[in-house]
XYZ file of C-alpha atoms in Angstrom:
683
model
C 0.000 0.000 0.000
C 1.454 3.376 -1.036
C 2.860 5.518 1.752
C 0.688 8.526 2.472
C 2.844 11.625 2.877
C 1.989 14.139 5.589
C 2.409 17.752 4.523
C 4.721 19.904 6.576
C 2.253 22.735 7.107
C -0.102 23.577 9.962
C -3.350 21.665 10.362
C -5.718 23.621 12.612
C -8.754 22.377 14.474
C -11.675 23.410 12.293
C -14.578 23.453 14.708
C -17.842 22.267 13.135
C -20.149 23.855 15.663
C -23.494 24.737 14.025
C -25.913 23.720 11.268
C -23.499 22.892 8.464
C -23.811 24.218 4.920
C -21.543 22.752 2.255
C -21.158 26.035 0.347
C -20.022 27.846 3.475
C -17.692 24.985 4.388
C -16.073 24.996 0.939
C -15.653 28.782 1.138
C -13.863 28.391 4.475
C -11.558 25.732 3.008
C -10.498 28.264 0.375
C -9.969 30.937 3.035
C -7.707 28.579 4.974
C -5.739 27.807 1.840
C -5.324 31.514 1.040
C -3.989 32.142 4.544
C -1.267 29.529 4.532
C -2.864 26.482 6.140
C -1.826 23.197 4.558
C -4.858 21.291 5.765
C -7.476 21.067 8.490
C -9.048 18.727 11.014
C -12.830 18.415 10.676
C -13.753 18.561 14.341
C -17.278 17.912 15.645
C -17.608 20.335 18.543
C -20.099 21.859 20.966
C -22.858 23.728 19.115
C -23.092 21.234 16.237
C -26.643 20.958 14.896
C -26.072 18.691 11.906
C -26.455 15.104 13.124
C -23.096 13.509 13.758
C -22.082 10.564 11.517
C -25.347 10.713 9.541
C -25.801 11.305 5.830
C -25.619 15.102 5.881
C -22.473 14.933 8.010
C -20.718 12.761 5.457
C -21.937 14.974 2.607
C -20.069 17.816 4.293
C -16.962 15.682 4.836
C -16.959 14.690 1.166
C -17.391 18.276 -0.034
C -14.487 19.509 2.100
C -12.140 16.636 1.275
C -12.845 17.114 -2.455
C -12.083 20.828 -2.230
C -8.912 20.067 -0.262
C -7.689 17.760 -3.022
C -8.281 20.467 -5.644
C -6.244 22.953 -3.626
C -3.466 20.552 -2.657
C -4.493 20.617 0.994
C -4.897 17.691 3.357
C -8.134 16.851 5.131
C -8.087 15.053 8.466
C -11.079 13.649 10.351
C -11.543 14.004 14.103
C -12.581 10.637 15.531
C -15.166 11.827 18.064
C -17.915 14.329 18.815
C -16.286 16.059 21.748
C -13.722 14.258 23.856
C -12.310 11.997 25.217
C -12.252 9.763 22.152
C -14.031 6.444 22.246
C -17.756 6.935 22.982
C -19.021 7.734 19.430
C -20.751 10.938 20.463
C -22.544 9.090 23.276
C -23.811 6.136 21.261
C -21.645 3.527 22.995
C -22.812 4.748 26.406
C -26.234 3.299 25.606
C -24.654 -0.141 26.139
C -24.080 -0.492 29.883
C -21.354 -3.080 29.404
C -19.289 -0.488 27.543
C -19.310 2.129 30.288
C -16.192 2.971 32.229
C -16.025 1.670 35.802
C -13.877 3.159 38.540
C -13.428 2.473 42.222
C -13.514 4.830 45.176
C -13.183 4.067 48.889
C -13.891 4.985 52.474
C -11.943 4.029 55.560
C -13.728 3.140 58.781
C -16.412 0.722 59.904
C -17.767 -1.989 57.621
C -20.068 -0.319 55.041
C -22.729 -2.676 53.723
C -23.283 -0.468 50.648
C -19.704 -1.026 49.487
C -18.843 -3.574 46.785
C -15.716 -4.966 48.437
C -14.469 -4.960 52.038
C -10.943 -5.285 53.394
C -10.199 -5.409 57.110
C -7.064 -3.706 58.414
C -5.227 -6.183 60.637
C -1.965 -4.661 61.869
C 0.467 -4.922 58.933
C -1.852 -6.882 56.622
C -5.096 -6.338 54.763
C -7.642 -9.158 54.549
C -10.654 -9.383 52.258
C -13.923 -10.244 54.046
C -17.433 -10.810 52.720
C -19.415 -10.658 55.960
C -19.894 -7.791 58.372
C -17.545 -7.838 61.360
C -16.038 -5.365 63.755
C -12.812 -3.554 63.033
C -11.435 -0.916 60.678
C -12.070 -1.435 56.996
C -11.224 -0.205 53.541
C -14.648 -0.127 51.848
C -14.400 -0.086 48.057
C -17.210 1.070 45.780
C -17.596 0.054 42.135
C -18.874 3.122 40.256
C -20.199 3.410 36.714
C -19.567 6.476 34.562
C -22.416 7.881 32.473
C -20.100 9.907 30.226
C -17.026 7.746 29.496
C -16.456 4.295 28.054
C -13.940 1.635 29.062
C -11.067 2.119 26.597
C -9.219 -0.778 28.267
C -11.794 -3.116 26.741
C -11.165 -4.592 23.290
C -14.940 -4.928 22.832
C -15.426 -1.190 23.367
C -12.584 -0.214 21.046
C -13.825 -2.628 18.364
C -17.235 -0.955 18.592
C -15.622 2.499 18.449
C -13.743 1.588 15.271
C -16.819 -0.069 13.761
C -19.117 2.901 14.444
C -16.617 5.641 13.526
C -13.650 4.698 11.361
C -15.423 1.979 9.389
C -18.345 4.319 8.690
C -15.971 6.892 7.204
C -14.498 4.101 5.110
C -17.963 3.089 3.863
C -19.128 6.630 3.134
C -16.045 8.017 1.404
C -15.423 6.866 -2.136
C -11.712 6.238 -1.536
C -10.767 6.953 2.058
C -7.031 6.841 1.305
C -7.372 9.672 -1.186
C -10.067 11.643 0.622
C -8.468 12.045 4.060
C -4.998 11.678 5.537
C -6.236 9.998 8.686
C -7.812 10.647 12.087
C -7.033 12.848 15.074
C -7.707 11.081 18.384
C -8.229 13.344 21.376
C -7.547 12.793 25.077
C -8.380 9.075 25.484
C -8.079 8.130 29.176
C -8.908 5.271 31.520
C -10.518 7.125 34.451
C -9.218 10.644 35.094
C -10.166 12.256 38.389
C -13.083 9.882 38.958
C -11.086 7.249 40.815
C -8.841 4.266 40.164
C -9.558 2.471 36.857
C -11.603 -0.679 37.374
C -12.279 -2.749 34.282
C -13.394 -6.369 34.123
C -10.804 -6.723 31.380
C -8.060 -5.632 33.783
C -9.194 -8.146 36.415
C -9.107 -10.984 33.881
C -5.780 -9.849 32.418
C -4.213 -9.556 35.868
C -5.312 -13.074 36.842
C -4.090 -14.481 33.544
C -0.721 -12.703 33.843
C 0.074 -13.276 37.528
C -2.015 -16.336 38.423
C -3.859 -14.717 41.340
C -7.235 -13.071 41.903
C -6.687 -9.279 42.060
C -9.887 -8.876 44.098
C -8.151 -10.540 47.041
C -5.700 -7.612 47.152
C -7.669 -4.708 45.687
C -7.712 -2.875 49.015
C -3.934 -2.461 48.768
C -4.562 0.329 46.264
C -5.838 2.357 49.222
C -3.716 1.069 52.116
C 0.053 0.597 52.350
C -0.019 -2.830 53.943
C 2.165 -5.881 53.353
C 2.667 -6.531 49.637
C 1.183 -3.246 48.448
C 4.244 -2.370 46.331
C 4.019 -5.536 44.273
C 0.247 -5.330 43.844
C 0.193 -1.667 42.825
C 3.068 -2.216 40.405
C 1.255 -5.134 38.780
C -2.174 -3.494 38.759
C -1.155 -0.258 37.040
C 1.178 -2.069 34.680
C -1.805 -4.194 33.612
C -3.848 -1.017 33.078
C -1.145 0.479 30.881
C -0.562 -2.723 28.921
C -4.270 -3.145 28.175
C -4.670 0.508 27.194
C -1.761 0.102 24.800
C -2.939 -3.226 23.410
C -6.669 -2.617 23.180
C -6.759 1.066 22.240
C -3.457 2.492 20.989
C -2.252 -0.526 19.046
C -5.701 -1.423 17.675
C -6.206 2.071 16.273
C -2.686 2.196 14.886
C -3.076 -1.166 13.161
C -6.432 -0.162 11.633
C -4.837 2.953 10.143
C -1.892 0.917 8.858
C -4.210 -1.623 7.212
C -6.207 1.127 5.528
C -3.313 3.295 4.342
C -4.102 6.117 6.766
C -2.266 8.039 9.494
C -3.208 8.573 13.117
C -2.331 11.738 15.012
C -3.623 13.524 18.112
C -2.666 13.426 21.758
C -3.499 11.702 24.999
C -4.144 13.839 28.080
C -2.345 15.616 30.939
C 1.222 14.751 29.997
C 2.711 17.393 32.274
C 3.382 15.456 35.526
C 3.619 11.861 36.673
C 0.572 12.439 38.886
C -1.601 13.557 35.964
C -0.278 10.663 33.884
C -1.359 8.292 36.653
C -4.846 9.802 36.497
C -5.154 8.899 32.835
C -2.723 6.364 31.372
C -0.040 5.099 33.847
C 2.772 6.666 31.790
C 2.379 8.628 28.557
C 5.457 7.785 26.509
C 4.665 4.259 25.225
C 1.497 5.500 23.516
C 3.547 7.681 21.151
C 4.919 4.565 19.474
C 1.455 3.818 18.126
C 0.875 7.120 16.338
C 2.254 8.167 12.982
C 2.334 11.779 14.132
C 2.212 11.776 17.947
C 1.396 14.999 19.727
C 0.901 16.917 22.944
C -1.693 19.397 24.188
C -0.505 22.886 25.189
C -3.163 24.946 26.938
C -3.186 28.582 28.072
C -0.504 31.288 28.122
C 2.150 29.336 29.902
C 5.442 27.568 29.517
C 4.998 24.098 30.935
C 7.968 22.080 32.081
C 10.455 20.934 29.459
C 9.707 17.280 30.298
C 6.241 17.598 28.707
C 7.865 18.226 25.322
C 10.886 15.991 25.758
C 8.704 12.979 26.600
C 7.204 13.327 23.123
C 10.299 14.255 21.153
C 12.439 11.604 22.847
C 10.181 8.905 21.428
C 9.990 10.535 17.996
C 13.814 10.665 17.877
C 14.312 7.156 19.253
C 11.767 5.579 16.894
C 12.621 7.884 13.970
C 9.188 9.409 13.631
C 9.389 12.465 11.406
C 6.624 14.538 12.972
C 5.954 15.768 16.501
C 2.718 17.755 16.769
C 1.423 20.262 19.279
C -2.196 21.290 19.665
C -1.579 24.785 20.988
C -3.163 28.090 21.989
C -6.478 26.910 23.500
C -7.676 29.146 26.338
C -5.113 31.884 25.642
C -7.892 34.461 25.317
C -9.150 36.890 22.697
C -6.514 39.440 23.700
C -3.495 37.202 23.175
C -0.949 38.748 20.805
C 0.806 36.995 17.911
C 4.090 37.680 19.708
C 2.879 35.676 22.716
C 1.630 32.854 20.500
C 4.921 32.753 18.594
C 6.830 32.578 21.877
C 4.705 29.652 23.106
C 5.396 27.867 19.816
C 9.132 28.712 19.798
C 9.563 27.207 23.252
C 8.109 23.900 22.091
C 9.887 23.847 18.731
C 13.224 24.409 20.468
C 12.851 20.970 22.073
C 11.780 19.205 18.883
C 8.096 19.835 18.172
C 7.782 20.523 14.444
C 4.160 20.819 13.318
C 1.326 22.982 14.628
C -2.347 22.250 15.206
C -3.783 25.716 15.925
C -6.693 25.818 18.300
C -9.064 26.947 16.783
C -10.866 27.934 13.558
C -14.650 27.861 14.154
C -17.236 27.309 11.450
C -19.610 29.650 13.307
C -19.172 32.573 15.714
C -22.819 32.632 16.737
C -23.731 33.190 20.389
C -21.693 31.333 22.987
C -19.449 29.901 20.283
C -17.325 33.055 20.587
C -16.282 31.915 24.064
C -14.403 28.907 22.679
C -11.397 31.169 22.127
C -9.069 32.180 20.629
C -10.196 32.123 16.997
C -7.874 32.310 14.026
C -10.488 34.038 11.878
C -11.235 37.654 10.783
C -12.882 38.123 14.205
C -9.334 38.221 15.574
C -7.911 41.760 15.528
C -4.556 40.849 13.941
C -5.764 38.076 11.616
C -5.928 40.076 8.377
C -2.604 41.787 9.010
C -0.559 38.822 10.102
C -2.041 35.330 9.955
C -0.387 34.405 6.676
C 3.044 35.498 7.914
C 2.418 33.776 11.245
C 1.669 30.473 9.517
C 4.595 30.890 7.122
C 6.974 31.280 10.062
C 5.685 28.182 11.877
C 5.853 26.132 8.680
C 9.417 27.251 7.927
C 10.560 26.683 11.509
C 8.922 23.255 11.586
C 10.625 22.216 8.360
C 13.975 23.473 9.664
C 13.539 21.440 12.877
C 12.667 18.351 10.821
C 15.747 18.871 8.649
C 18.010 19.306 11.661
C 19.947 16.777 13.679
C 20.338 17.216 17.432
C 23.072 15.181 19.077
C 21.848 13.892 22.430
C 24.141 11.922 24.728
C 22.264 12.170 28.035
C 19.207 10.101 28.966
C 16.935 10.876 31.932
C 15.201 7.842 33.409
C 11.426 8.274 33.806
C 10.354 6.969 37.258
C 6.661 6.512 36.466
C 6.696 2.957 37.885
C 7.663 4.480 41.240
C 4.610 6.704 41.001
C 2.571 3.463 40.820
C 3.506 2.815 44.448
C 2.550 6.233 45.845
C -0.302 7.438 43.633
C -3.551 8.428 45.340
C -6.148 10.028 43.054
C -7.512 12.060 45.995
C -4.128 13.642 46.791
C -2.391 15.792 44.176
C 0.745 15.726 46.328
C 0.961 11.949 46.582
C 3.819 11.641 44.064
C 5.166 15.184 44.407
C 8.611 14.100 45.637
C 9.103 11.899 42.559
C 7.734 14.591 40.245
C 10.102 17.211 41.660
C 13.109 14.923 41.350
C 12.228 13.958 37.770
C 10.813 17.181 36.343
C 12.749 19.878 38.226
C 15.937 18.336 39.593
C 16.701 16.376 36.410
C 14.952 17.788 33.328
C 14.733 21.477 34.222
C 18.265 21.483 35.593
C 19.699 20.061 32.379
C 17.664 22.474 30.261
C 18.845 25.444 32.353
C 22.438 24.397 31.656
C 21.707 23.883 27.934
C 22.457 20.153 28.064
C 20.467 18.203 25.484
C 18.713 15.136 26.887
C 16.116 12.530 26.079
C 13.806 10.720 28.461
C 13.980 6.952 28.879
C 10.697 5.086 29.344
C 10.771 1.510 30.619
C 8.191 0.147 28.182
C 10.090 1.682 25.257
C 13.356 0.358 26.735
C 11.940 -3.170 26.938
C 10.860 -3.047 23.291
C 13.770 -1.160 21.732
C 16.642 -1.000 24.234
C 20.085 -2.588 24.138
C 23.637 -1.850 25.288
C 26.615 -1.546 22.964
C 30.089 -0.028 23.319
C 29.308 1.430 26.727
C 26.169 3.195 25.510
C 22.493 2.604 26.185
C 20.911 2.291 22.757
C 17.212 3.032 22.295
C 16.159 2.632 18.682
C 18.121 5.185 16.661
C 19.639 6.958 19.717
C 22.583 6.112 21.979
C 23.267 7.608 25.412
C 26.621 7.857 27.188
C 25.211 9.185 30.470
C 22.045 8.226 32.356
C 20.517 10.462 35.026
C 18.296 8.574 37.483
C 15.879 10.716 39.538
C 14.232 9.437 42.715
C 13.266 5.846 41.875
C 11.880 3.065 44.075
C 11.131 0.273 41.626
C 12.105 -0.778 38.095
C 11.305 -3.499 35.551
C 13.478 -6.605 35.185
C 14.260 -5.647 31.588
C 15.467 -2.248 32.781
C 17.643 -3.860 35.439
C 19.292 -6.067 32.817
C 20.043 -3.052 30.607
C 21.402 -0.977 33.477
C 23.680 -3.799 34.644
C 25.117 -4.214 31.148
C 25.488 -0.434 30.788
C 27.435 -0.156 34.058
C 29.586 -3.201 33.244
C 30.599 -1.574 29.955
C 31.619 1.652 31.676
C 28.519 3.750 31.110
C 28.149 6.900 33.179
C 25.404 7.099 35.820
C 24.250 9.965 38.021
C 21.889 9.122 40.882
C 19.972 12.201 42.046
C 18.532 10.402 45.061
C 18.868 6.989 46.673
C 19.080 4.019 44.318
C 16.039 1.779 43.679
C 15.231 -0.953 46.188
C 12.656 -3.100 44.358
C 12.524 -5.149 41.191
C 8.891 -5.474 40.056
C 7.741 -5.487 43.686
C 10.485 -7.660 45.200
C 13.393 -6.309 47.237
C 16.549 -6.598 45.145
C 20.273 -5.797 45.265
C 21.208 -2.649 43.362
C 24.718 -2.293 44.765
C 26.033 -2.221 41.190
C 24.302 1.123 40.660
C 26.615 3.935 41.798
C 27.125 7.505 40.628
C 30.309 7.720 38.569
C 29.808 11.174 37.046
C 28.629 14.601 38.188
C 26.473 17.496 37.065
C 29.611 19.578 36.565
C 31.094 16.979 34.255
C 27.946 17.064 32.130
C 27.986 20.861 32.018
C 31.700 20.935 31.140
C 31.314 18.335 28.392
C 28.436 20.206 26.774
C 29.594 20.938 23.215
C 28.545 24.591 23.202
C 28.770 27.468 25.663
C 26.120 30.109 26.386
C 27.391 33.153 28.264
C 24.004 34.069 29.752
C 23.075 32.412 33.036
C 19.367 33.218 32.711
C 17.079 30.213 33.233
C 14.583 31.947 30.930
C 16.824 31.261 27.943
C 16.211 27.888 26.288
C 18.545 26.641 23.586
C 19.307 23.683 21.362
C 22.307 22.919 19.147
C 21.274 21.639 15.731
C 23.098 20.613 12.581
C 21.510 21.234 9.174
C 23.373 20.152 6.041
C 26.645 19.993 7.970
C 26.326 23.498 9.444
C 25.929 24.183 13.171
C 23.126 26.389 14.493
C 21.841 27.296 17.943
C 18.152 28.008 18.403
C 17.708 30.326 21.390
C 14.353 31.267 22.907
C 13.866 33.941 25.573
C 10.648 33.144 27.467
C 11.305 35.799 30.091
C 10.124 39.386 30.461
C 13.575 40.978 30.235
C 16.046 41.397 27.405
C 18.885 38.859 27.326
C 22.343 39.692 25.923
C 24.458 36.627 25.314
C 27.157 35.030 23.207
C 27.443 31.477 21.891
C 30.515 29.399 21.111
C 31.157 25.881 19.865
C 34.708 24.878 20.699
C 36.900 27.634 19.234
C 34.106 28.878 16.982
C 32.160 31.969 18.019
C 28.717 32.334 16.492
C 28.404 35.740 14.852
C 25.388 35.690 12.534
C 21.618 35.381 12.587
C 19.748 32.940 10.368
C 16.300 33.904 9.047
C 14.365 30.656 8.774
C 11.713 32.187 6.491
C 13.996 33.859 3.921
C 16.888 31.392 4.344
C 19.292 34.332 4.725
C 22.280 34.720 7.063
C 23.189 38.167 8.399
C 26.399 39.021 10.244
C 25.774 40.795 13.572
C 28.890 40.231 15.687
C 29.562 37.962 18.641
C 26.862 39.156 21.007
C 23.151 38.735 20.481
C 20.343 40.789 21.942
C 17.207 38.665 22.440
C 14.179 40.744 23.440
C 11.529 39.376 25.823
C 9.385 36.581 24.337
C 11.548 36.480 21.206
C 13.872 33.927 19.633
C 16.907 33.824 17.370
C 18.720 31.195 15.312
C 22.456 31.874 15.305
C 25.282 30.444 13.230
C 28.817 31.216 12.047
C 29.110 33.636 9.141
C 31.009 31.854 6.374
C 33.927 33.831 5.004
C 35.383 37.134 6.092
C 33.504 39.748 8.089
C 31.312 41.620 5.612
C 32.665 44.900 4.289
C 30.809 48.073 5.148
C 28.442 48.747 2.249
C 28.763 51.992 0.296
C 26.116 54.656 0.762
C 25.061 57.766 -1.076
C 26.830 60.929 -0.018
C 24.414 63.522 1.238
C 24.952 67.073 2.436
C 24.403 67.687 6.145
C 25.124 71.175 7.456
C 28.232 72.665 5.886
C 29.970 69.470 4.829
C 29.470 66.090 3.218
C 29.153 62.946 5.306
C 28.603 59.234 4.632
C 25.468 58.133 6.513
C 25.081 54.472 7.270
C 23.253 52.025 9.507
C 25.125 52.035 12.810
C 24.628 48.294 13.286
C 26.789 47.570 10.250
C 29.778 49.560 11.456
C 30.600 49.097 15.103
C 32.634 46.809 17.291
C 31.073 46.578 20.743
C 33.647 46.677 23.528
C 31.140 46.187 26.326
C 31.939 42.505 26.984
C 35.332 40.827 27.250
C 37.028 37.620 28.400
C 39.560 38.152 31.194
C 42.869 36.325 31.480
C 45.609 36.748 34.079
C 48.181 34.723 32.156
C 47.266 35.462 28.546
C 46.406 31.793 27.956
C 43.373 30.832 30.028
C 40.337 33.062 29.535
C 37.219 33.336 31.675
C 33.667 33.463 30.321
C 32.593 36.809 28.775
C 31.418 39.467 31.216
C 30.772 43.210 31.069
C 33.923 45.352 31.126
C 32.499 47.235 34.097
C 32.121 43.898 35.875
C 35.755 43.014 35.134
C 36.859 46.379 36.562
C 34.830 45.733 39.720
C 36.291 42.241 40.028
C 39.861 43.579 39.823
C 39.108 46.215 42.451
C 37.562 43.653 44.794
C 40.614 41.412 44.353
C 42.891 44.491 44.877
C 44.721 43.133 41.846
C 47.855 44.913 40.702
C 49.469 43.416 37.623
C 49.067 42.606 33.949
C 45.845 41.308 32.425
C 44.758 40.326 28.933
C 41.282 41.113 27.613
C 39.798 39.353 24.584
C 36.864 41.200 23.051
C-alpha cells in the first residue's frame, strides 16, 4: 500500500459547531488555503446541529475533502464528537457493558453499601465478605455515564466499527479523501477514581495467576505486599490501554493506508499521567504523528515536550505535533503565540495544530477562544506570515539533527507505588526529582537530553560499546531521579550499561525493588557529576538566565543554535562551539544569514537562530553621499559599522580566559581582588 505523505504545514482544528452548509464549508476551506494552512481537522464540537455521523455529516466531509484535493491541501477527520475519544458521540454509552467503571473508597467501619471490604489487621489487609467489627477499607464500584472503558477490546472494536469503518464506507476512496484521524484525550478514568475494568481483572489473573480482588484494598492502604500489587495493577492497566486502544487504532490505520495523530491527556506530571494512562510515553509509538496538548498562556515544564520528542527521535518518527493556543484568550498577541510555539519547537516539536478555527461565531461559540479568523484583531494583518513562520521553523527542525548523549530515566513505575487520586501531592517528591531536579536542571544548563521510558526500553533497548541504545539513539550518560522500583528488563540493561563503563548519576537513593520484590542494586553507583555534564556540553552560552532555552542543531553539515527567551527581560548573550564563536543570525523564512557580531540581543518573548558567518567579516556597504550642514558625510546604519567593547574575556596569564562578562564587571572584580598586575582582555 502506497505511503501517504503528511504535509509539513499547519493543520488547525476546524470546529464544526453549528448547522453545516456545504457552500459555506467549501468557502472556508479556500480561506484557509489563502492564509497559509496546509490542511485542516474536521472537528465535531459543541454547538453542532447537523447530526453527527449521519448522511448530511458525510456529505459535508466529502465536499471539504474534495475541495482540499483540488487545492493541494490535506483533510483530516476528528474521531469523536467532543472528547475523550471512544464513545461515538454518546452512542456507545447506551450499552451499559461499555461504560467505564472506577473504584472509590472509604476508611472506617464496615459499610454494607460497598462492593468490596478489606479489614485492616496490623500490617496486613484481609478481604472479608461478611460484616464484622474492626477498621475497613470499603471499596465502591462506580459506573460512569459519560465515558467508556477504553481498556476493553470490545469497546474499542465498537468504536472503530461505528466511527472509522463508517468513514471508510461513506467516502469513495478513504485513502485519497483524508490523511487519517485525530484522536483526542483518550483516558482510563481521570479524576473519577482508580480504573476498574473487568478486562483488567481478567488480564491480571491471567498474567500473575492470582485473583486481584483478594488484594484490591492495597490500592488504598500501604499494607504488606502493596508495592508488588500496585506495580502489577497499574502495569496491567497500561498494557491493556496500549494493546486494546493504541495498538488497535494504529493497526487499523496501517491496514487502511491512513495516518493517526492527536494526543493523549495531561502529559505534564507523573501524577496527571497516573490519572489517565499510567505513563504517557509508550502511547507515542502507536501514532504516525504523535502529539501533545498545550493549553493557556504558559510555559509548561520541558519534560512535557521531551517525553514526546524523545520517542519521535528514538523511533525515527518524522513529525511531533502540538495542539496549541487553547484558552489563551481573545486578547493574546501573535508575539505571545509565537513565543509559546518557539519554546516547544526548540525541544523538537515541528508541526502545529492551531486551536481553533470555528465554522460559526454565533452566540456562545465566541467563548471557545481564541479564533484564528477575521474576528481576531490581527488576523488580516498577520495570519499568513504567522503560519509561514511556523511552517518554515517546523521544516527546519525536521531537517536538523540534534546530538543527544544524556538520557533521563522516567520513574513513572515508582509513582505506581505512591499514587492516590484524591491527593495531588501523593507523588510530588518523585515529580520534583524527575521534572525539576533532572529535566529542568539540564535544560537550564543547555544540556540536550532525552527521556527513557521503561516500556520503550523493553521493546527497543540494548547496550553496545558502553552506551544505552534506544532505537536510533545512543546515550553515554544516564541520570536517574528518585526511583523506588524498576522493571526486570530495565535492570538487565542498566547492569550491562554499568559493566561496559557507562556513566550514571543518581539524584537520590538508588532503587530498592525489582517489580515489587526487594533486590540488590549495589552495582548502581554515581560515577559522574552534574559539573562533568555541564563541562562536556559541546557549546557554551554566556548568559546564566534560566529563561533562555537553547538547542544545538546541525543542518546540512552546518551548526546552528536556536535560542528562545521566554522571560520578560532582554537577554544579551554570546554562543561558542569549541573555538568557533557564532556571529550571525539565520532567518528561517527567507533562508538568509546576516552578520551581527559575537553578542546577540534577544528581546523578551523572542527567539533567534544563530550560526557562524562563512567567510570574512562583511565589508561596510557603500552609501550615497548627502549634504548635512556645511559638509558632506557618509550616513550608514550604525549596526553595520561598530565593534562593541562592552563585553570581554579576562585572562591573568594570557592563555586561560574566563567566560565573557561586562567590562564594568571586570573592573569591579579587579578592584575587589585588589589586583595589581598585567591582564589580557579578549573582546
